[in-house]
PDB file of C-alpha atoms in Angstrom:
ATOM      1  CA  MET E 174       0.086   0.057   0.169  1.00  0.00           C
ATOM      2  CA  ASN E 175       1.181   3.350  -1.009  1.00  0.00           C
ATOM      3  CA  LEU E 176       0.569   5.514   1.823  1.00  0.00           C
ATOM      4  CA  ASP E 177       1.617   8.604   0.117  1.00  0.00           C
ATOM      5  CA  GLN E 178      -1.730   8.577  -1.924  1.00  0.00           C
ATOM      6  CA  VAL E 179      -3.598   6.765   1.950  1.00  0.00           C
ATOM      7  CA  GLY E 180      -4.044  10.369   2.943  1.00  0.00           C
ATOM      8  CA  TYR E 181      -5.007  11.350   5.997  1.00  0.00           C
ATOM      9  CA  ILE E 182      -7.670   8.393   8.560  1.00  0.00           C
ATOM     10  CA  ASP E 183      -9.659  10.763  11.265  1.00  0.00           C
ATOM     11  CA  CYS E 184     -10.351   8.285  13.998  1.00  0.00           C
ATOM     12  CA  HIS E 185     -13.303   9.502  16.126  1.00  0.00           C
ATOM     13  CA  THR E 186     -15.914  11.959  14.425  1.00  0.00           C
ATOM     14  CA  HIS E 187     -19.797  12.686  15.176  1.00  0.00           C
ATOM     15  CA  LEU E 188     -20.670  13.490  11.679  1.00  0.00           C
ATOM     16  CA  ALA E 189     -24.097  11.263  12.430  1.00  0.00           C
ATOM     17  CA  ASP E 190     -24.795  14.732  14.872  1.00  0.00           C
ATOM     18  CA  PRO E 191     -27.929  17.011  13.708  1.00  0.00           C
ATOM     19  CA  MET E 192     -24.962  19.511  13.309  1.00  0.00           C
ATOM     20  CA  PHE E 193     -24.954  17.551   9.780  1.00  0.00           C
ATOM     21  CA  GLU E 194     -28.262  17.719   8.394  1.00  0.00           C
ATOM     22  CA  ASP E 195     -28.102  19.603   5.903  1.00  0.00           C
ATOM     23  CA  ASP E 196     -25.027  19.595   4.434  1.00  0.00           C
ATOM     24  CA  ILE E 197     -23.869  16.172   5.459  1.00  0.00           C
ATOM     25  CA  GLN E 198     -22.481  14.939   0.956  1.00  0.00           C
ATOM     26  CA  LYS E 199     -20.912  18.368   0.576  1.00  0.00           C
ATOM     27  CA  VAL E 200     -19.173  17.601   4.575  1.00  0.00           C
ATOM     28  CA  VAL E 201     -18.190  14.480   2.977  1.00  0.00           C
ATOM     29  CA  ASP E 202     -16.967  15.517  -0.814  1.00  0.00           C
ATOM     30  CA  ASN E 203     -14.667  18.819   1.696  1.00  0.00           C
ATOM     31  CA  ALA E 204     -13.122  15.501   3.818  1.00  0.00           C
ATOM     32  CA  ARG E 205     -12.598  13.562   0.483  1.00  0.00           C
ATOM     33  CA  LYS E 206     -11.005  16.740  -1.251  1.00  0.00           C
ATOM     34  CA  SER E 207      -8.661  17.549   1.582  1.00  0.00           C
ATOM     35  CA  GLY E 208      -7.640  13.414   1.551  1.00  0.00           C
ATOM     36  CA  VAL E 209      -9.586  12.203   4.078  1.00  0.00           C
ATOM     37  CA  VAL E 210      -9.732   8.508   2.719  1.00  0.00           C
ATOM     38  CA  ALA E 211     -11.507   6.994   6.153  1.00  0.00           C
ATOM     39  CA  ALA E 212     -13.258   8.591   8.973  1.00  0.00           C
ATOM     40  CA  LEU E 213     -14.503   7.084  12.084  1.00  0.00           C
ATOM     41  CA  VAL E 214     -18.400   8.255  13.150  1.00  0.00           C
ATOM     42  CA  CYS E 215     -18.911   7.834  17.233  1.00  0.00           C
ATOM     43  CA  ALA E 216     -22.098   6.987  18.703  1.00  0.00           C
ATOM     44  CA  ILE E 217     -23.207   8.334  21.536  1.00  0.00           C
ATOM     45  CA  THR E 218     -26.105   7.509  23.102  1.00  0.00           C
ATOM     46  CA  PRO E 219     -28.494   4.548  22.341  1.00  0.00           C
ATOM     47  CA  SER E 220     -30.786   7.495  19.393  1.00  0.00           C
ATOM     48  CA  ASP E 221     -27.326   7.693  17.606  1.00  0.00           C
ATOM     49  CA  PHE E 222     -27.380   4.057  16.692  1.00  0.00           C
ATOM     50  CA  PRO E 223     -29.561   3.819  13.621  1.00  0.00           C
ATOM     51  CA  LYS E 224     -27.706   7.287  12.561  1.00  0.00           C
ATOM     52  CA  VAL E 225     -24.321   6.145  12.258  1.00  0.00           C
ATOM     53  CA  LEU E 226     -24.869   2.855  10.901  1.00  0.00           C
ATOM     54  CA  ARG E 227     -27.286   4.333   8.970  1.00  0.00           C
ATOM     55  CA  LEU E 228     -24.505   7.422   7.477  1.00  0.00           C
ATOM     56  CA  CYS E 229     -22.176   4.682   7.140  1.00  0.00           C
ATOM     57  CA  ASP E 230     -24.640   2.357   4.699  1.00  0.00           C
ATOM     58  CA  GLN E 231     -24.708   5.898   2.842  1.00  0.00           C
ATOM     59  CA  TYR E 232     -21.116   6.339   2.688  1.00  0.00           C
ATOM     60  CA  PRO E 233     -19.090   2.624   3.419  1.00  0.00           C
ATOM     61  CA  GLU E 234     -16.529   3.840   0.559  1.00  0.00           C
ATOM     62  CA  ILE E 235     -15.270   6.797   3.304  1.00  0.00           C
ATOM     63  CA  LEU E 236     -16.846   6.084   6.733  1.00  0.00           C
ATOM     64  CA  VAL E 237     -17.233   3.388   9.762  1.00  0.00           C
ATOM     65  CA  PRO E 238     -19.290   2.714  12.035  1.00  0.00           C
ATOM     66  CA  CYS E 239     -18.801   2.878  16.338  1.00  0.00           C
ATOM     67  CA  LEU E 240     -21.052   1.672  18.132  1.00  0.00           C
ATOM     68  CA  GLY E 241     -20.589   2.504  22.101  1.00  0.00           C
ATOM     69  CA  ILE E 242     -22.522   4.219  25.539  1.00  0.00           C
ATOM     70  CA  HIS E 243     -20.813   7.649  26.330  1.00  0.00           C
ATOM     71  CA  PRO E 244     -20.683   8.442  30.461  1.00  0.00           C
ATOM     72  CA  VAL E 245     -22.364  11.448  29.483  1.00  0.00           C
ATOM     73  CA  GLN E 246     -26.096  11.127  28.147  1.00  0.00           C
ATOM     74  CA  LYS E 247     -29.008  13.338  28.062  1.00  0.00           C
ATOM     75  CA  ASP E 248     -32.617  13.467  29.944  1.00  0.00           C
ATOM     76  CA  LEU E 249     -36.181  13.643  28.518  1.00  0.00           C
ATOM     77  CA  THR E 250     -35.055  17.428  28.445  1.00  0.00           C
ATOM     78  CA  GLY E 251     -32.029  17.666  26.727  1.00  0.00           C
ATOM     79  CA  GLU E 252     -30.226  18.292  29.538  1.00  0.00           C
ATOM     80  CA  GLN E 253     -26.670  15.911  29.983  1.00  0.00           C
ATOM     81  CA  ARG E 254     -26.595  13.644  32.786  1.00  0.00           C
ATOM     82  CA  CYS E 255     -24.402  10.798  34.107  1.00  0.00           C
ATOM     83  CA  VAL E 256     -24.287   8.216  32.701  1.00  0.00           C
ATOM     84  CA  VAL E 257     -26.683   4.766  34.208  1.00  0.00           C
ATOM     85  CA  GLN E 258     -26.484   1.429  33.220  1.00  0.00           C
ATOM     86  CA  LYS E 259     -30.064   0.655  31.572  1.00  0.00           C
ATOM     87  CA  ASP E 260     -29.108   2.815  29.120  1.00  0.00           C
ATOM     88  CA  LEU E 261     -25.953   0.159  28.322  1.00  0.00           C
ATOM     89  CA  ASP E 262     -28.226  -3.004  28.389  1.00  0.00           C
ATOM     90  CA  GLY E 263     -30.778  -1.506  26.280  1.00  0.00           C
ATOM     91  CA  VAL E 264     -28.095  -1.905  23.655  1.00  0.00           C
ATOM     92  CA  LEU E 265     -25.643  -4.616  23.904  1.00  0.00           C
ATOM     93  CA  THR E 266     -27.274  -7.059  21.641  1.00  0.00           C
ATOM     94  CA  GLU E 267     -27.744  -4.817  19.076  1.00  0.00           C
ATOM     95  CA  ILE E 268     -23.645  -3.694  19.326  1.00  0.00           C
ATOM     96  CA  GLU E 269     -23.770  -7.656  19.121  1.00  0.00           C
ATOM     97  CA  CYS E 270     -25.423  -8.216  16.414  1.00  0.00           C
ATOM     98  CA  ASN E 271     -23.559  -4.762  14.762  1.00  0.00           C
ATOM     99  CA  ALA E 272     -19.899  -6.863  15.525  1.00  0.00           C
ATOM    100  CA  GLU E 273     -18.675  -7.964  11.857  1.00  0.00           C
ATOM    101  CA  LYS E 274     -20.202  -3.790  10.370  1.00  0.00           C
ATOM    102  CA  ILE E 275     -18.251  -1.785  13.470  1.00  0.00           C
ATOM    103  CA  CYS E 276     -14.600  -0.582  13.285  1.00  0.00           C
ATOM    104  CA  ALA E 277     -14.944  -0.121  17.299  1.00  0.00           C
ATOM    105  CA  ILE E 278     -16.745  -0.414  20.608  1.00  0.00           C
ATOM    106  CA  GLY E 279     -17.334   3.842  21.282  1.00  0.00           C
ATOM    107  CA  GLU E 280     -18.044   5.945  22.537  1.00  0.00           C
ATOM    108  CA  VAL E 281     -16.912   4.825  26.314  1.00  0.00           C
ATOM    109  CA  GLY E 282     -15.261   5.594  28.908  1.00  0.00           C
ATOM    110  CA  LEU E 283     -15.606   8.424  32.306  1.00  0.00           C
ATOM    111  CA  ASP E 284     -16.403  12.123  32.400  1.00  0.00           C
ATOM    112  CA  PHE E 285     -15.889  13.221  35.993  1.00  0.00           C
ATOM    113  CA  GLN E 286     -16.506  16.979  35.346  1.00  0.00           C
ATOM    114  CA  PRO E 287     -18.149  18.050  38.531  1.00  0.00           C
ATOM    115  CA  ARG E 288     -21.460  18.705  37.025  1.00  0.00           C
ATOM    116  CA  ILE E 289     -22.011  15.241  35.743  1.00  0.00           C
ATOM    117  CA  THR E 290     -20.775  13.759  38.939  1.00  0.00           C
ATOM    118  CA  PRO E 291     -21.486  15.188  42.226  1.00  0.00           C
ATOM    119  CA  GLU E 292     -21.558  12.450  43.918  1.00  0.00           C
ATOM    120  CA  SER E 293     -19.069   9.631  44.461  1.00  0.00           C
ATOM    121  CA  SER E 294     -21.667   6.498  43.290  1.00  0.00           C
ATOM    122  CA  TYR E 295     -21.499   8.621  39.638  1.00  0.00           C
ATOM    123  CA  LYS E 296     -18.479   7.662  39.001  1.00  0.00           C
ATOM    124  CA  ASP E 297     -19.069   3.820  40.093  1.00  0.00           C
ATOM    125  CA  VAL E 298     -21.416   3.595  38.086  1.00  0.00           C
ATOM    126  CA  GLN E 299     -18.817   5.386  35.112  1.00  0.00           C
ATOM    127  CA  ARG E 300     -16.931   2.862  35.919  1.00  0.00           C
ATOM    128  CA  SER E 301     -19.103   0.104  35.597  1.00  0.00           C
ATOM    129  CA  VAL E 302     -20.286   1.003  32.451  1.00  0.00           C
ATOM    130  CA  LEU E 303     -17.280   1.123  31.363  1.00  0.00           C
ATOM    131  CA  LYS E 304     -16.013  -2.503  32.715  1.00  0.00           C
ATOM    132  CA  THR E 305     -19.308  -3.656  30.497  1.00  0.00           C
ATOM    133  CA  GLN E 306     -17.960  -2.156  27.309  1.00  0.00           C
ATOM    134  CA  VAL E 307     -14.224  -3.465  27.611  1.00  0.00           C
ATOM    135  CA  ASP E 308     -15.136  -7.232  28.039  1.00  0.00           C
ATOM    136  CA  LEU E 309     -17.241  -6.617  25.235  1.00  0.00           C
ATOM    137  CA  ALA E 310     -14.911  -5.253  23.379  1.00  0.00           C
ATOM    138  CA  ASN E 311     -12.139  -8.107  24.167  1.00  0.00           C
ATOM    139  CA  LYS E 312     -14.955 -10.950  23.701  1.00  0.00           C
ATOM    140  CA  LEU E 313     -15.794  -9.260  20.286  1.00  0.00           C
ATOM    141  CA  ASN E 314     -11.653  -9.050  19.621  1.00  0.00           C
ATOM    142  CA  LEU E 315     -12.745  -4.505  18.639  1.00  0.00           C
ATOM    143  CA  PRO E 316     -10.703  -1.651  19.574  1.00  0.00           C
ATOM    144  CA  LEU E 317     -12.255   0.900  21.807  1.00  0.00           C
ATOM    145  CA  ASN E 318     -12.499   4.583  21.207  1.00  0.00           C
ATOM    146  CA  VAL E 319     -12.182   6.030  24.209  1.00  0.00           C
ATOM    147  CA  HIS E 320     -13.473   9.277  26.166  1.00  0.00           C
ATOM    148  CA  SER E 321     -11.299  10.605  29.705  1.00  0.00           C
ATOM    149  CA  ARG E 322     -12.702  14.311  29.935  1.00  0.00           C
ATOM    150  CA  SER E 323     -11.519  15.139  33.636  1.00  0.00           C
ATOM    151  CA  ALA E 324     -10.765  11.870  34.235  1.00  0.00           C
ATOM    152  CA  GLY E 325      -7.406  10.839  32.294  1.00  0.00           C
ATOM    153  CA  LYS E 326      -5.769   8.839  35.138  1.00  0.00           C
ATOM    154  CA  PRO E 327      -8.662   7.477  36.287  1.00  0.00           C
ATOM    155  CA  THR E 328      -9.780   6.180  32.904  1.00  0.00           C
ATOM    156  CA  ILE E 329      -6.588   4.809  32.096  1.00  0.00           C
ATOM    157  CA  ASN E 330      -6.310   3.064  35.039  1.00  0.00           C
ATOM    158  CA  ALA E 331      -9.505   1.715  34.879  1.00  0.00           C
ATOM    159  CA  LEU E 332      -9.139   0.205  31.467  1.00  0.00           C
ATOM    160  CA  LYS E 333      -5.989  -0.794  32.856  1.00  0.00           C
ATOM    161  CA  GLU E 334      -7.643  -3.002  35.662  1.00  0.00           C
ATOM    162  CA  PHE E 335     -10.656  -4.096  33.079  1.00  0.00           C
ATOM    163  CA  GLY E 336      -7.710  -5.439  30.406  1.00  0.00           C
ATOM    164  CA  ALA E 337      -8.451  -3.257  27.676  1.00  0.00           C
ATOM    165  CA  ARG E 338      -6.072  -4.320  24.883  1.00  0.00           C
ATOM    166  CA  ASN E 339      -6.557  -1.922  21.368  1.00  0.00           C
ATOM    167  CA  VAL E 340      -7.406   1.565  22.755  1.00  0.00           C
ATOM    168  CA  LEU E 341      -7.671   5.253  21.650  1.00  0.00           C
ATOM    169  CA  LEU E 342      -7.514   7.596  23.656  1.00  0.00           C
ATOM    170  CA  HIS E 343      -9.380  10.244  22.405  1.00  0.00           C
ATOM    171  CA  ALA E 344      -8.804  13.936  22.988  1.00  0.00           C
ATOM    172  CA  PHE E 345      -6.814  13.480  26.509  1.00  0.00           C
ATOM    173  CA  ASP E 346      -7.389  16.139  28.020  1.00  0.00           C
ATOM    174  CA  GLY E 347      -5.078  14.593  31.386  1.00  0.00           C
ATOM    175  CA  ARG E 348      -1.078  15.340  32.660  1.00  0.00           C
ATOM    176  CA  PRO E 349       1.446  14.027  29.977  1.00  0.00           C
ATOM    177  CA  SER E 350       3.112  12.047  32.522  1.00  0.00           C
ATOM    178  CA  THR E 351      -0.198  10.198  32.905  1.00  0.00           C
ATOM    179  CA  ALA E 352      -0.470   9.621  29.162  1.00  0.00           C
ATOM    180  CA  MET E 353       2.512   7.890  28.874  1.00  0.00           C
ATOM    181  CA  GLU E 354       1.346   5.478  31.786  1.00  0.00           C
ATOM    182  CA  GLY E 355      -1.178   5.045  28.680  1.00  0.00           C
ATOM    183  CA  VAL E 356       1.912   4.217  26.161  1.00  0.00           C
ATOM    184  CA  LYS E 357       3.235   1.859  28.139  1.00  0.00           C
ATOM    185  CA  GLU E 358       0.277   0.097  27.890  1.00  0.00           C
ATOM    186  CA  GLY E 359       0.351   0.400  24.034  1.00  0.00           C
ATOM    187  CA  TYR E 360      -2.293   3.020  24.126  1.00  0.00           C
ATOM    188  CA  PHE E 361      -3.147   5.507  20.914  1.00  0.00           C
ATOM    189  CA  PHE E 362      -3.444   8.903  21.343  1.00  0.00           C
ATOM    190  CA  SER E 363      -5.857  11.281  18.873  1.00  0.00           C
ATOM    191  CA  ILE E 364      -5.148  14.673  18.466  1.00  0.00           C
ATOM    192  CA  PRO E 365      -7.161  17.000  17.501  1.00  0.00           C
ATOM    193  CA  PRO E 366      -7.374  20.563  15.452  1.00  0.00           C
ATOM    194  CA  SER E 367      -7.981  22.145  18.625  1.00  0.00           C
ATOM    195  CA  ILE E 368      -4.456  21.587  19.537  1.00  0.00           C
ATOM    196  CA  VAL E 369      -3.908  25.066  17.770  1.00  0.00           C
ATOM    197  CA  ARG E 370      -5.658  27.122  20.302  1.00  0.00           C
ATOM    198  CA  SER E 371      -5.592  23.773  23.493  1.00  0.00           C
ATOM    199  CA  ASP E 372      -2.643  24.263  26.372  1.00  0.00           C
ATOM    200  CA  GLN E 373      -1.752  20.775  25.380  1.00  0.00           C
ATOM    201  CA  LEU E 374       2.001  21.029  23.391  1.00  0.00           C
ATOM    202  CA  LYS E 375       3.073  19.399  25.983  1.00  0.00           C
ATOM    203  CA  LEU E 376       1.765  16.070  25.422  1.00  0.00           C
ATOM    204  CA  VAL E 377       2.298  16.622  22.018  1.00  0.00           C
ATOM    205  CA  GLN E 378       5.904  16.729  22.854  1.00  0.00           C
ATOM    206  CA  GLN E 379       6.434  13.789  24.800  1.00  0.00           C
ATOM    207  CA  LEU E 380       3.787  11.266  23.400  1.00  0.00           C
ATOM    208  CA  PRO E 381       5.801   9.603  20.976  1.00  0.00           C
ATOM    209  CA  ILE E 382       4.435   9.415  16.802  1.00  0.00           C
ATOM    210  CA  GLU E 383       4.304   6.107  17.431  1.00  0.00           C
ATOM    211  CA  ASN E 384       1.049   6.623  19.465  1.00  0.00           C
ATOM    212  CA  ILE E 385      -0.568   9.330  18.086  1.00  0.00           C
ATOM    213  CA  VAL E 386      -3.492   9.500  15.231  1.00  0.00           C
ATOM    214  CA  LEU E 387      -5.228  11.946  13.615  1.00  0.00           C
ATOM    215  CA  GLU E 388      -9.299  12.927  14.687  1.00  0.00           C
ATOM    216  CA  THR E 389     -11.326  16.170  14.418  1.00  0.00           C
ATOM    217  CA  ASP E 390     -14.065  15.184  16.510  1.00  0.00           C
ATOM    218  CA  CYS E 391     -16.461  16.860  14.710  1.00  0.00           C
ATOM    219  CA  PRO E 392     -18.188  18.784  14.976  1.00  0.00           C
ATOM    220  CA  GLY E 393     -16.537  19.760  18.414  1.00  0.00           C
ATOM    221  CA  LEU E 394     -13.135  20.847  18.984  1.00  0.00           C
ATOM    222  CA  GLY E 395     -12.139  22.626  16.384  1.00  0.00           C
ATOM    223  CA  PRO E 396     -10.089  25.840  15.981  1.00  0.00           C
ATOM    224  CA  VAL E 397     -11.787  28.337  15.934  1.00  0.00           C
ATOM    225  CA  LYS E 398     -14.268  27.661  18.806  1.00  0.00           C
ATOM    226  CA  GLY E 399     -17.214  27.659  19.046  1.00  0.00           C
ATOM    227  CA  GLU E 400     -17.500  27.662  14.789  1.00  0.00           C
ATOM    228  CA  ARG E 401     -18.287  23.973  13.274  1.00  0.00           C
ATOM    229  CA  ASN E 402     -15.826  21.638  12.715  1.00  0.00           C
ATOM    230  CA  GLU E 403     -15.423  18.457   9.791  1.00  0.00           C
ATOM    231  CA  PRO E 404     -13.381  16.312   8.538  1.00  0.00           C
ATOM    232  CA  ALA E 405     -11.632  18.426   6.169  1.00  0.00           C
ATOM    233  CA  ASN E 406      -9.620  20.256   9.011  1.00  0.00           C
ATOM    234  CA  ILE E 407      -7.164  17.529  10.030  1.00  0.00           C
ATOM    235  CA  GLU E 408      -4.674  18.762   8.204  1.00  0.00           C
ATOM    236  CA  ILE E 409      -4.651  21.589  10.726  1.00  0.00           C
ATOM    237  CA  SER E 410      -4.149  18.632  13.583  1.00  0.00           C
ATOM    238  CA  CYS E 411      -1.536  17.166  11.447  1.00  0.00           C
ATOM    239  CA  ASP E 412       0.737  20.468  10.699  1.00  0.00           C
ATOM    240  CA  TYR E 413       0.518  21.159  14.050  1.00  0.00           C
ATOM    241  CA  ILE E 414       2.634  17.907  14.780  1.00  0.00           C
ATOM    242  CA  ALA E 415       4.687  18.261  12.374  1.00  0.00           C
ATOM    243  CA  LYS E 416       5.980  21.726  13.744  1.00  0.00           C
ATOM    244  CA  VAL E 417       6.064  19.916  17.262  1.00  0.00           C
ATOM    245  CA  LYS E 418       7.694  17.368  16.192  1.00  0.00           C
ATOM    246  CA  ASN E 419       9.860  18.778  13.727  1.00  0.00           C
ATOM    247  CA  ILE E 420       9.344  16.337  10.723  1.00  0.00           C
ATOM    248  CA  THR E 421       7.638  17.030   7.286  1.00  0.00           C
ATOM    249  CA  PRO E 422       3.536  16.690   7.720  1.00  0.00           C
ATOM    250  CA  LEU E 423       3.899  13.391   5.221  1.00  0.00           C
ATOM    251  CA  GLU E 424       5.637  11.904   7.559  1.00  0.00           C
ATOM    252  CA  VAL E 425       2.815  12.653   9.972  1.00  0.00           C
ATOM    253  CA  LYS E 426       0.479  11.923   7.183  1.00  0.00           C
ATOM    254  CA  LYS E 427       2.154   8.399   7.257  1.00  0.00           C
ATOM    255  CA  ILE E 428       2.843   7.421  10.093  1.00  0.00           C
ATOM    256  CA  THR E 429      -0.501   8.725  11.947  1.00  0.00           C
ATOM    257  CA  THR E 430      -1.827   6.332   9.745  1.00  0.00           C
ATOM    258  CA  GLN E 431       0.609   3.346   9.926  1.00  0.00           C
ATOM    259  CA  ASN E 432      -0.784   4.009  13.503  1.00  0.00           C
ATOM    260  CA  ALA E 433      -4.396   3.866  12.688  1.00  0.00           C
ATOM    261  CA  LEU E 434      -4.242   0.310  10.766  1.00  0.00           C
ATOM    262  CA  LYS E 435      -2.881  -1.230  13.565  1.00  0.00           C
ATOM    263  CA  LEU E 436      -5.560  -0.068  15.763  1.00  0.00           C
ATOM    264  CA  PHE E 437      -9.005  -0.342  13.757  1.00  0.00           C
ATOM    265  CA  PRO E 438      -7.288  -2.961  11.119  1.00  0.00           C
ATOM    266  CA  LYS E 439     -10.993  -2.843   9.542  1.00  0.00           C
ATOM    267  CA  LEU E 440     -10.624  -0.041   8.183  1.00  0.00           C
ATOM    268  CA  LEU E 441      -8.283  -2.132   5.606  1.00  0.00           C
ATOM    269  CA  LYS E 442     -11.286  -3.065   3.625  1.00  0.00           C
ATOM    270  CA  ILE E 443     -11.951   0.551   2.837  1.00  0.00           C
ATOM    271  CA  LEU E 444      -8.413   1.544   1.663  1.00  0.00           C
ATOM    272  CA  THR E 445      -7.458  -1.732  -0.239  1.00  0.00           C
TER     273      THR E 445
END
């Protein structure tokens, strides 16, 4: 495979988000024009599952689905709340039924923002939900696409404790020293375009390039706060990493693509 021609892999998106409903064709076309050859589309809530699967069926040559339950859900009024076991119980069978189709279990993880986990019992529930999904990923031999907001160290410790094997920690906001504990386990870390306005320079400096992949997390985490992000911005992450690592953007593209294919081998079906 000629990686000069393969292009970028966006390892974490939310292209099934309502923000893309009106112009998804244009967004996908822009991604292709920018050199994106594959993008992982992650679910957050149970209601996302059919949307993610339908969208990836619509664009099978570039989009691949990830199904999982996020630690932050929404109540009937749209307000964010902590996940509960019931959120996951209702979709476990659906994840298993789509095991051949999905690229990873995700988005899963921990989110210990005080407003989401006002009491320690909420954290225990999140850990339980995460453990169930780690066990499922191991059973199905699938990677994990992991969220760890305000919970970098607890997330890595939990993943180690639960025996997680193939892990992507997306948009990691923990300390670089904590990330290096994940590196020891062989975990990968994806860097979004918001890196140009964040304080995570030291993270990119310390992470080995062999453990870095690219993401946009669109529609969030774009280069300009408040503006809708999309996969076409992946080059911004690549160029930033190249500057920090003092290597060429082409080298970053090639290495991060190799890393993504190692972590998500099902992508080879798209790229070959």
